Coordinates of C-alpha atoms in Angstrom, one line a residue:
X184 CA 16.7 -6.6 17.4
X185 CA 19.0 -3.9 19.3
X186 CA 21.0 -2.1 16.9
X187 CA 24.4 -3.5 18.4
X188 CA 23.0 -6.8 18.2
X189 CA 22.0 -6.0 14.4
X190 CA 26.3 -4.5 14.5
X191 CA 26.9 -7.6 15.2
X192 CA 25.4 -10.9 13.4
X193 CA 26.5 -8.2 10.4
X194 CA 30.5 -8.4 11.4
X195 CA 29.8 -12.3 11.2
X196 CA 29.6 -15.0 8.4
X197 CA 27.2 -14.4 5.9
X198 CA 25.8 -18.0 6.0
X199 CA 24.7 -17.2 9.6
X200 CA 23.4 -13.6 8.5
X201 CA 20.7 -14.9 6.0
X202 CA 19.5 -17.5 8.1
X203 CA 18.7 -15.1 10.9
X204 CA 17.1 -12.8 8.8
X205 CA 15.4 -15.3 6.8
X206 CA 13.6 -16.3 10.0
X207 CA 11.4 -13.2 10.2
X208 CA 9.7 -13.9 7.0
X209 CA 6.3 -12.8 7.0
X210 CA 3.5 -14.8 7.5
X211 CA -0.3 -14.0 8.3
X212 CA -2.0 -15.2 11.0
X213 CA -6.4 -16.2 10.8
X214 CA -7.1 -17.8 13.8
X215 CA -5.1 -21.9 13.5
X216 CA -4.5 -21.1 10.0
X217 CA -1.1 -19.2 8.5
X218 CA -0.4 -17.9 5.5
X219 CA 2.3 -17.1 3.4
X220 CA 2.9 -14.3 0.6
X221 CA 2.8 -16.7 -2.0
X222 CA -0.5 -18.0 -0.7
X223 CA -2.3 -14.6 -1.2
X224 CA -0.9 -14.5 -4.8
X225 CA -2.8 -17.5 -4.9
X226 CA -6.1 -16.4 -3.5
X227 CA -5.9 -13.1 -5.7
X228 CA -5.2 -14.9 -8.7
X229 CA -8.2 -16.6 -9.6
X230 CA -7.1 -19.3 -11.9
X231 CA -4.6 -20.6 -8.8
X232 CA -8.2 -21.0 -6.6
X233 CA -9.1 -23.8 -5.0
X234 CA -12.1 -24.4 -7.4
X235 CA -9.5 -25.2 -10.0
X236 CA -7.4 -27.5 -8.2
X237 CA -8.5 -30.8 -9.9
X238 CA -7.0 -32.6 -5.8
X239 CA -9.8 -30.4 -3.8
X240 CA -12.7 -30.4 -6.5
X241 CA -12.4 -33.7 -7.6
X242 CA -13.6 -34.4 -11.1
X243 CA -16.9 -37.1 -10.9
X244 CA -16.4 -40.7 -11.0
X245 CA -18.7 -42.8 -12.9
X246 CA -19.5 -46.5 -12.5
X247 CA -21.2 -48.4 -15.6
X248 CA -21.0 -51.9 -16.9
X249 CA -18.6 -53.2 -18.8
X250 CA -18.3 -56.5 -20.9
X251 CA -19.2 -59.8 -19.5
X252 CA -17.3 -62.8 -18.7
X253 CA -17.4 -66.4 -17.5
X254 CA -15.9 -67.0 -13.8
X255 CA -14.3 -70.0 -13.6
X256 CA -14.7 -69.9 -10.0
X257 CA -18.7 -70.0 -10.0
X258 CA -19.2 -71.0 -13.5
X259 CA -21.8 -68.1 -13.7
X260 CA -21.1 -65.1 -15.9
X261 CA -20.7 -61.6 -14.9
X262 CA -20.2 -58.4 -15.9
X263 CA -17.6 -56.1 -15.4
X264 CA -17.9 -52.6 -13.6
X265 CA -15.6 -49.9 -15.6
X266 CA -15.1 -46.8 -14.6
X267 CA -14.9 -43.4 -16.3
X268 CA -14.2 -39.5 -14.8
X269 CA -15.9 -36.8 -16.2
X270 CA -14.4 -33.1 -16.1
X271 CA -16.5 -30.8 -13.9
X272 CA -17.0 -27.3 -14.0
X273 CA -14.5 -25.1 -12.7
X274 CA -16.0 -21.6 -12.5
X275 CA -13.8 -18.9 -10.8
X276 CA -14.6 -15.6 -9.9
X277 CA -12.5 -12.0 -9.2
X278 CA -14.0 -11.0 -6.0
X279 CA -10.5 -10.3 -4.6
X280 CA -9.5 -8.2 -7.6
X281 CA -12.5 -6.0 -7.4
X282 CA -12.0 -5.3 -3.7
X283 CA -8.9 -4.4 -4.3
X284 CA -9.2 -2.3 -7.1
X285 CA -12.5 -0.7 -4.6
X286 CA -10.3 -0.1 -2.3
X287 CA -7.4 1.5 -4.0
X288 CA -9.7 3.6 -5.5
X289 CA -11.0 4.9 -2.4
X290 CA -7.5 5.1 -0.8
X291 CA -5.8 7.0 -3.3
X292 CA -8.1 9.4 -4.8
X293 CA -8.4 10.3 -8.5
X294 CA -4.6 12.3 -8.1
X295 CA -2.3 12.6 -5.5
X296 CA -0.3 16.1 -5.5
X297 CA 2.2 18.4 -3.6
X298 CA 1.9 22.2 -2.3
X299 CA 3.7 24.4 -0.8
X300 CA 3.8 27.9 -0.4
X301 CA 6.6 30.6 0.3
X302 CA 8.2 34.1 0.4
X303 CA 11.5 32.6 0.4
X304 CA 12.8 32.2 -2.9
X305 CA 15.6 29.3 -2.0
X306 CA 12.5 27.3 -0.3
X307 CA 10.6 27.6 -3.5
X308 CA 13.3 26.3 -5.3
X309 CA 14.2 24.1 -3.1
X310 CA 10.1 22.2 -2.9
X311 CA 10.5 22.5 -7.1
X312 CA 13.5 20.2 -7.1
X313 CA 10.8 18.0 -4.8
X314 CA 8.2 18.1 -6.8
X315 CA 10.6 17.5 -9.9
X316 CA 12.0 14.3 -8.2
X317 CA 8.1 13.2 -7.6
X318 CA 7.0 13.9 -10.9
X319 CA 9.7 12.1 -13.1
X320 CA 9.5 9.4 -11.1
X321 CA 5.5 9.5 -11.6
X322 CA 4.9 9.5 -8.2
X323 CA 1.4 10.1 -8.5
X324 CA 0.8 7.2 -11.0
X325 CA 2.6 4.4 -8.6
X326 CA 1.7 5.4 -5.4
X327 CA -1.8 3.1 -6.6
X328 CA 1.0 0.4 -7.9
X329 CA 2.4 0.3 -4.4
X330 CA -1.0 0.9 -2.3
X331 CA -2.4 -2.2 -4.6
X332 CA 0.6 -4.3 -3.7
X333 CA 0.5 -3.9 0.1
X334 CA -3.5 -4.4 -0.5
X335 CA -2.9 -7.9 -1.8
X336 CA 0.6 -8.8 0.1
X337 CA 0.0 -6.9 3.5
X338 CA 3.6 -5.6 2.8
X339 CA 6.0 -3.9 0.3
X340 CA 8.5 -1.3 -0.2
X341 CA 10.0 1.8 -1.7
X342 CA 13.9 1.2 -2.4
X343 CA 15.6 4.7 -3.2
X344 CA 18.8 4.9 -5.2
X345 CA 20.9 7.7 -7.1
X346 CA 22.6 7.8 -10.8
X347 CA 24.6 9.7 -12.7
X348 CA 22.8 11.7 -15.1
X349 CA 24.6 15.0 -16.6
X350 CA 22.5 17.8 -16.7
X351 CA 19.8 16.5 -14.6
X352 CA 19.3 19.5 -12.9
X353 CA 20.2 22.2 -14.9
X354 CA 18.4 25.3 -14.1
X355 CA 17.6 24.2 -10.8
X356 CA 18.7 25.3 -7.3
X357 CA 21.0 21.6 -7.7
X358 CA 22.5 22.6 -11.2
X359 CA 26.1 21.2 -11.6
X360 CA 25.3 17.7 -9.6
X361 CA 24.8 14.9 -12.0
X362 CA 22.9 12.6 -9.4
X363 CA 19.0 11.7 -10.1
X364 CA 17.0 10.3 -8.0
X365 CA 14.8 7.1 -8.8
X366 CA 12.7 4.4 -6.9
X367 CA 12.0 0.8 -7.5
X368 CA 9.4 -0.8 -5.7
X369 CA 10.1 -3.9 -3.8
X370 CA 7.5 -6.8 -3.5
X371 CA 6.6 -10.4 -4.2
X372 CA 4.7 -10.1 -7.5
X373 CA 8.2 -8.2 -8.8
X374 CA 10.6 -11.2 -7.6
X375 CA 11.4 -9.7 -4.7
X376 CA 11.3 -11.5 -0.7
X377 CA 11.8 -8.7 1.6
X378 CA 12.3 -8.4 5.6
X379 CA 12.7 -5.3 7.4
X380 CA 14.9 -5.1 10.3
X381 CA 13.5 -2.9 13.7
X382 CA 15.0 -1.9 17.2
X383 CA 13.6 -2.4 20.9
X384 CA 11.9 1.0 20.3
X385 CA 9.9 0.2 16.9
X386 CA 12.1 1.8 14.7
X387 CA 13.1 0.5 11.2
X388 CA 16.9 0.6 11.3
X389 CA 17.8 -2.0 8.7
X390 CA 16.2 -4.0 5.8
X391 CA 17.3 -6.9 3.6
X392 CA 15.6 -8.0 -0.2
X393 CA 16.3 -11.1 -1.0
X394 CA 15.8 -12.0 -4.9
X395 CA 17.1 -14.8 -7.7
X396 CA 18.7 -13.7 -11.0
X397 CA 19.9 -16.3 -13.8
X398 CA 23.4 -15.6 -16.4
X399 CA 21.5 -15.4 -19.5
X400 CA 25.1 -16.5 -20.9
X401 CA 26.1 -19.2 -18.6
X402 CA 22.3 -20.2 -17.3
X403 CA 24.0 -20.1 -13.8
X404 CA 21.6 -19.3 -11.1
X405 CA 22.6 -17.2 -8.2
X406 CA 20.5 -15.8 -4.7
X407 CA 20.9 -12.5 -4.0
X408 CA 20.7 -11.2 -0.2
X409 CA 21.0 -7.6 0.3
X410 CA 21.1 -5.6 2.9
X411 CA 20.8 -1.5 3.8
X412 CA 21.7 0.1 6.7
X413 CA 22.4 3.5 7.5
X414 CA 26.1 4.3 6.4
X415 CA 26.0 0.9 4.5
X416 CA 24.8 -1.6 1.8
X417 CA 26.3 -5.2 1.9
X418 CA 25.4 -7.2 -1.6
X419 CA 25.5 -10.7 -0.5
X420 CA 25.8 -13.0 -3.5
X421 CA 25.3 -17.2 -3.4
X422 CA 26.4 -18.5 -6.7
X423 CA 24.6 -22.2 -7.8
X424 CA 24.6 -23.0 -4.4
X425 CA 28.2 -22.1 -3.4
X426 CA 29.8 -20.3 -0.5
X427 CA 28.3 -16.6 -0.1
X428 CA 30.5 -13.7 -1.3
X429 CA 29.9 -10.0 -0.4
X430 CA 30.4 -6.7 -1.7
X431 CA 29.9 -3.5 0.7
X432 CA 28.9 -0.3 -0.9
X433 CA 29.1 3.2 0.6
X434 CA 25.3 4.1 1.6
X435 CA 23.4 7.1 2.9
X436 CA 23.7 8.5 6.1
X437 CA 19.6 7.9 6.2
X438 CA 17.8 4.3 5.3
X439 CA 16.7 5.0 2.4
X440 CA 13.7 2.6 2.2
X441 CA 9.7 3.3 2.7
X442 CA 8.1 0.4 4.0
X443 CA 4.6 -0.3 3.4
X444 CA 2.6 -2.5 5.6
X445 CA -1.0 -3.6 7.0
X446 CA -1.9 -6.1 9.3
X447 CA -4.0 -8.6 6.8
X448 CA -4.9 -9.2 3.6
X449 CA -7.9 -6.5 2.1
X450 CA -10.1 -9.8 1.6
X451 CA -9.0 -11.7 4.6
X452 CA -12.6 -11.7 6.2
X453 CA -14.5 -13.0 3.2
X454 CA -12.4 -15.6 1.6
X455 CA -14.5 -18.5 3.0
X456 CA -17.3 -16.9 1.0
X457 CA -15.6 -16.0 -2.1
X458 CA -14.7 -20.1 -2.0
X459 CA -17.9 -21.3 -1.0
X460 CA -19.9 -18.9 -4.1
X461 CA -17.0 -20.5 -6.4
X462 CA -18.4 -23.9 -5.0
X463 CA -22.3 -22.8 -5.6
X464 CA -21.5 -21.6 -9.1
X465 CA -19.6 -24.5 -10.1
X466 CA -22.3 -27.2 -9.0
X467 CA -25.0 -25.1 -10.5
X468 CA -23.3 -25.5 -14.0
X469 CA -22.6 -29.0 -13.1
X470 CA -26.4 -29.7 -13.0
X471 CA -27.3 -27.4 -15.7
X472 CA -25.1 -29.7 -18.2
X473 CA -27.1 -32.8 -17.0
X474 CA -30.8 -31.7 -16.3
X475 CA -30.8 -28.1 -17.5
X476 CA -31.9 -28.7 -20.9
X477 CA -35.5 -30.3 -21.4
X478 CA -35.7 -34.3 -22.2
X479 CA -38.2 -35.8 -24.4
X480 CA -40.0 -38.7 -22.2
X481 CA -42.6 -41.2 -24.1
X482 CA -45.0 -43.3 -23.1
X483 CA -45.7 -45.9 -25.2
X484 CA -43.7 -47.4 -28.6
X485 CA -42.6 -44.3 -31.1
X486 CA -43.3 -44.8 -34.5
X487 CA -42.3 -42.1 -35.8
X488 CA -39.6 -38.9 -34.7
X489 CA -39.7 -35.4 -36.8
X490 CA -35.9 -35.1 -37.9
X491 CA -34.2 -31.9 -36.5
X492 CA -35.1 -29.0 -39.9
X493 CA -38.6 -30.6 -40.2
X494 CA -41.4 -27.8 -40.2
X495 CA -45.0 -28.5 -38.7
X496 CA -43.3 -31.3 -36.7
X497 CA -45.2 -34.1 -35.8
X498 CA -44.5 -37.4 -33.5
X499 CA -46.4 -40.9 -33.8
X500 CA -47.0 -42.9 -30.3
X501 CA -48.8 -46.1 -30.1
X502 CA -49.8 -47.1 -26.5
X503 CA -50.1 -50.6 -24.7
X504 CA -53.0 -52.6 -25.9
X505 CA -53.5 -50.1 -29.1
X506 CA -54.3 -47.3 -26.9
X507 CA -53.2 -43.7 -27.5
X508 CA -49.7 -43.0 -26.3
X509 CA -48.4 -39.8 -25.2
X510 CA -45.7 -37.7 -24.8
X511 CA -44.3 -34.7 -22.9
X512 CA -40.9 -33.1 -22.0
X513 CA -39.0 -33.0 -18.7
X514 CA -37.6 -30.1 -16.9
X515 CA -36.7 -28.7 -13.9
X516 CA -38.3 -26.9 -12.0
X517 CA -36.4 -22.6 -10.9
X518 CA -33.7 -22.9 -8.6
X519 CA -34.9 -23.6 -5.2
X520 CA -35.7 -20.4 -3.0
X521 CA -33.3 -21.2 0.0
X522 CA -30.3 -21.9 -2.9
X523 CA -31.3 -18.4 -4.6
X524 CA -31.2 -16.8 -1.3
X525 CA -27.6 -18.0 -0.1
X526 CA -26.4 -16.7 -3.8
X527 CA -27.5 -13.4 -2.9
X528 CA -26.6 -13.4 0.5
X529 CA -22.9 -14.8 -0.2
X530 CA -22.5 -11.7 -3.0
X531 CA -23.7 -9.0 -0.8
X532 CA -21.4 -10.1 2.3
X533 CA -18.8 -9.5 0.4
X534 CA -19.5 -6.3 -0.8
X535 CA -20.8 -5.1 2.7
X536 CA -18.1 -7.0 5.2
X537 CA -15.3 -5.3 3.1
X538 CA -17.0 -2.0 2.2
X539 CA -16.9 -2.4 -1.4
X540 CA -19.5 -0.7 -3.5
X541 CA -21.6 -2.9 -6.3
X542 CA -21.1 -0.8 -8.6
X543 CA -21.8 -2.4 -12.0
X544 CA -23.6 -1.0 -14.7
X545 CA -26.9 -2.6 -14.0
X546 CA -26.9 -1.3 -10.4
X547 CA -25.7 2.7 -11.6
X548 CA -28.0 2.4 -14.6
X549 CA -31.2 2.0 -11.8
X550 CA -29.4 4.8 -9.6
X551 CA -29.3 7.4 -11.7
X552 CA -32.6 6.5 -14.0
X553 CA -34.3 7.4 -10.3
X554 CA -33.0 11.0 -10.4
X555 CA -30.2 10.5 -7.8
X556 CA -29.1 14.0 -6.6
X557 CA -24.9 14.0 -6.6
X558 CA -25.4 14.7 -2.5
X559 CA -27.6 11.1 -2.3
X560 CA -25.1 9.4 -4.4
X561 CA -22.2 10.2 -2.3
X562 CA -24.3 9.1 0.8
X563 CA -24.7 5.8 -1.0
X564 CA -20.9 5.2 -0.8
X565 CA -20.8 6.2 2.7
X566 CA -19.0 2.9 3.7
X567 CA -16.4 3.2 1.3
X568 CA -15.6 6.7 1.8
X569 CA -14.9 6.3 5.5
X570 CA -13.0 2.8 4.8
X571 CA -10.6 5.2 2.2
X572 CA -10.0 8.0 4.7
X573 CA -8.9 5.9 7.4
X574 CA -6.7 4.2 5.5
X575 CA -5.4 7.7 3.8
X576 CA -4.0 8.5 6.6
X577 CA -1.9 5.5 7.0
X578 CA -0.4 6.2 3.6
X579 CA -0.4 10.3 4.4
X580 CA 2.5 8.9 6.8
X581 CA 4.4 6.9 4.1
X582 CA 4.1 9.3 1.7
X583 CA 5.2 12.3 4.3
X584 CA 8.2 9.4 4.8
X585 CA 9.0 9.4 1.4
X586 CA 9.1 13.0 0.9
X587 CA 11.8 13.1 3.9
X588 CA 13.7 10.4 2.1
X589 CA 14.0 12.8 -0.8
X590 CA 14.9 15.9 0.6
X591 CA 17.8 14.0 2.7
X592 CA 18.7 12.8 -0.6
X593 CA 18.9 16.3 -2.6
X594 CA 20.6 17.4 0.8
X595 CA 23.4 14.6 0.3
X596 CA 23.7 15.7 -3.6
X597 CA 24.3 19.2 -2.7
X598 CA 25.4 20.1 1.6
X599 CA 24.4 23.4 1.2
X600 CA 21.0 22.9 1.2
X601 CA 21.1 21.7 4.8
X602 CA 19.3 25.0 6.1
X603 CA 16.0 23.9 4.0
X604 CA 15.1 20.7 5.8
X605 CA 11.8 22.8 7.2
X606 CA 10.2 22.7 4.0
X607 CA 7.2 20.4 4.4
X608 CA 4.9 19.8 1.2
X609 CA 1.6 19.4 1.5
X610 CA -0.1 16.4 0.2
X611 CA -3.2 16.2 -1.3
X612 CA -5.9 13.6 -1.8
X613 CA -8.3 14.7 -4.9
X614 CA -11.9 13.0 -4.3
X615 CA -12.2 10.1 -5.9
X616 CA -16.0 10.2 -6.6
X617 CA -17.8 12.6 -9.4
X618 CA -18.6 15.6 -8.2
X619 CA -22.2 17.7 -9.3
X620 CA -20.3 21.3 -9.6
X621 CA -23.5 22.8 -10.1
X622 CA -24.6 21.8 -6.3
X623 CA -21.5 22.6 -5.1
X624 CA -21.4 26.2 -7.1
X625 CA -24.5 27.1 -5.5
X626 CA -23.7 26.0 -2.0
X627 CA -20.6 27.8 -1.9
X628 CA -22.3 30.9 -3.8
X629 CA -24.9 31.0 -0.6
X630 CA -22.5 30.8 1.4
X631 CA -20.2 33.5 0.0
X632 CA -23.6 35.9 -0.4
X633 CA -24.5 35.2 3.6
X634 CA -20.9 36.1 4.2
X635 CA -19.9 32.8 5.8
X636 CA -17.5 32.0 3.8
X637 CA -14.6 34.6 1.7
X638 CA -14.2 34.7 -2.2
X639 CA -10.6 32.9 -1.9
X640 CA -12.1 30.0 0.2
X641 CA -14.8 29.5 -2.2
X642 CA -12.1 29.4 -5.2
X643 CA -10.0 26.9 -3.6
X644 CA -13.0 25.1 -2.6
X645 CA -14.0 24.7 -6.2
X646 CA -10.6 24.2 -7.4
X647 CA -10.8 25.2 -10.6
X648 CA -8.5 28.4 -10.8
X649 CA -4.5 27.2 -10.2
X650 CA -3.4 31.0 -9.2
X651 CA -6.1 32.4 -6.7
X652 CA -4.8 35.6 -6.0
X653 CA -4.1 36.6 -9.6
X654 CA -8.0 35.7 -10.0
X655 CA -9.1 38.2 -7.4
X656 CA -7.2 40.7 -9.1
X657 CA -8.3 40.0 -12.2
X658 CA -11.8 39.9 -10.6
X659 CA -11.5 43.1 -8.7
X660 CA -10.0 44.9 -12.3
X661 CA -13.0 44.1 -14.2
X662 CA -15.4 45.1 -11.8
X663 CA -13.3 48.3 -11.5
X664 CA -13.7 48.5 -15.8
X665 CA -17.4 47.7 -15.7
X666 CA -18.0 50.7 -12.6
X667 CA -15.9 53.2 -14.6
X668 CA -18.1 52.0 -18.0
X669 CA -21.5 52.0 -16.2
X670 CA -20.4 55.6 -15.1
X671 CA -19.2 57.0 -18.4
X672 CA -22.5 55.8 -20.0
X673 CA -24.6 57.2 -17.4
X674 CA -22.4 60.6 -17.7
X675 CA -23.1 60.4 -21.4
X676 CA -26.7 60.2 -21.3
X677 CA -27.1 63.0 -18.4
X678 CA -25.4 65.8 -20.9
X679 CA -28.1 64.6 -23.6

């Protein structure tokens, strides 16, 4: 939509305005069949599958006879044919929840942080009130909230807003403005319908969230529709179904939304499998309750059964014609080979088709009771790794986004600041896997002793000093104390 088209359906009736918009609602495509939001909710929820739905596994129907009765017709008598349903097993499982957790995992990192370094003291100051901003709003901590989100719903977004707060930022380069910064995350699961708004050229230049609220006084129920552009917010308002009423706020001179997005669904390519090993399990209990357990089958007339605590149990069986009777127990025979094999196919599809690591305790139990080296292990997860880094750098952008976002907004709480728009953080993604230290130590000691590599780049390889030059000092003073010692002691002992 051209921005002066976007002018203006917005200078027209409101009515018109949500039913425009409301038009672009999302919807995912797989091959003939289309999705909705609410349909992946369903699919990542497990007890909303399909395996539960009593209309798509129907319960069984059973036939048996009833009482018996004279027809008048024939004269003969009959018996009736009842029927009875009996409940089957409903067995669900959370393969979409464990890809996603895999895979937010592997996106995000064990910690997300900022850096930045500087001679200039206002640019320091300046990246502190960043970092301040990220940290109160614990950045870090939902960055996985809104990576998980766009995992399961393909899309969501960051909505940025201002308060007062008096003495926010006392003591920092914005002491004496009383605006703080905070961020509400915009999606489905929170209530939230949202659609963003973009130009010829690709670029996001509006967005609208529409959401439902209820008068816990006078149980009214009213539709929200609001929408942000730059310069303007318009709070569209429907009240029990009445005529629309709006409310236009003063915005900021940026859009002050981050939207999230990916194309489908993280478990979009196994979802017939996840179904059909629902299916499997399901019918497996199914015929566990009827033949699972062993049945008693006699041949010949019982005379006697052992009753259920009887020790040293034994059973009397007379045979035709006073001939010995026997009897022997039913069972099944183990699952059949080509069932066993589709269960363990089915699993390990999933795992591999969406690059999701197995790994339970059983599985990390065998790995490291073999003696796994931490360089093997971290082959092993290969797959995942590279899946994680490729999306990193789609949320590297967002995040790089969302750090503009902020300084535009510090820059609107306080003008003169304008002249720091150049500083740039530096985000970075901490390894998400465990790391062996001692392999690491003496790799980076080799290659520190071959002179490939320099003391500072070995310490911020390891990571485990926050101040790296103030360590090399510190380093270079003791070796300085320990020289001047080893010399006073060798002095001492050459005037004995």
């Amino acid at each position: 939509m051209k921005k002066e088209d976007l002018d203006k359906l917005l200078a027209g009736d409101y009515a018109t305005v949500y039913d425009v918009i409301k038009k672009t609602e999302r919807v995912i495509k797989l091959g003939k069949e289309t999705l909705t939001i609410s349909d992946l909710l369903k699919q990542y929820d497990p007890y909303l599958h399909d395996v539960n739905d009593p209309t798509k596994r129907e319960n069984r129907k059973l036939e048996h006879e009833g009482e018996k009765y004279d027809d008048a017709i024939s004269g003969t008598t009959k018996t009736s044919t009842q029927e009875s349903e009996v409940e089957v097993n409903r067995l669900q499982l959370a393969r979409q929840q464990q890809i996603v957790q895999s895979a937010v995992f592997f996106e995000c990192g064990s910690d997300i942080t900022l850096e930045f370094a500087s001679d200039d003291k206002r640019e320091v100051q300046f990246f502190e009130a960043i970092k301040k901003v990220w940290d109160d709003n614990k950045l870090s901590f939902k960055t996985e909230d809104i990576v998980e989100r766009r995992l399961i719903e393909t899309h969501c977004a960051e909505l940025w807003y201002d308060y007062n707060s008096p003495g926010y930022w006392d003591g920092t380069i914005l002491e004496g403005s009383d605006r703080k910064p905070g961020m509400m995350l915009l999606c489905k699961e929170n209530g939230d319908d949202i659609y963003p708004i973009w130009d010829e050229y690709d670029d996001l230049v509006g967005f609208a969230r529409r959401y439902e609220s209820t008068n816990i006084i006078t149980d009214i129920k009213s539709l929200h529709f609001d929408i942000y552009v730059v310069g303007n917010i318009i709070l569209g308002t429907q009240e029990d179904g009445k005529e629309w009423t709006t409310e236009e706020k003063e915005g900021y001179n940026f859009l002050s939304v981050v939207y999230h997005q990916q194309k489908r669904h993280e478990w979009a390519n196994v979802q017939p499998l996840s179904n059909r090993e629902e299916n499997n399990i399901s019918n497996l209990g199914d015929t566990n309750d009827y033949y699972g357990d062993p049945a008693m089958v006699v041949d010949g007339d019982a005379e006697s059964l052992p009753s259920q605590g009887e020790v040293a149990k034994v059973i009397q069986v007379k045979g035709e014609n006073g001939g010995k009777g026997s009897v022997y127990f039913a069972q099944p025979e183990s699952m059949v080979e080509s069932k066993k094999l589709e269960f363990d196919i089915i699993k390990q599809e999933q795992f591999d088709i969406t690059n999701t690591p197995d790994i339970s305790f059983n599985t990390m139990s065998k790995l490291m009771s073999n003696g796994t080296s931490g360089i093997a292990l971290r082959l092993l997860f290969m797959g995942p790794q590279m899946k994680g880094n490729k999306a990193q750098k789609r949320l590297h952008e967002m995040l790089v986004r969302r750090i503009n976002v902020i300084k535009k907004m510090l820059i609107e709480f306080d003008p003169s600041l304008e002249d720091l728009t150049s500083v740039n953080p530096g985000i970075k993604f901490k390894d998400a896997l465990p790391v062996d230290k001692g392999e690491i130590i003496g790799h980076v000691t080799k290659m520190v002793a071959a002179r490939l590599m320099s003391r500072k780049t070995a310490m911020l390889i390891l990571g485990e000093v926050s101040d790296v030059e103030q360590e090399l000092n510190q380093i270079l003073d003791e070796a300085k104390a320990d020289q001047e010692l080893s010399a006073k002691i060798g002095e001492e002992k050459y005037n004995k």
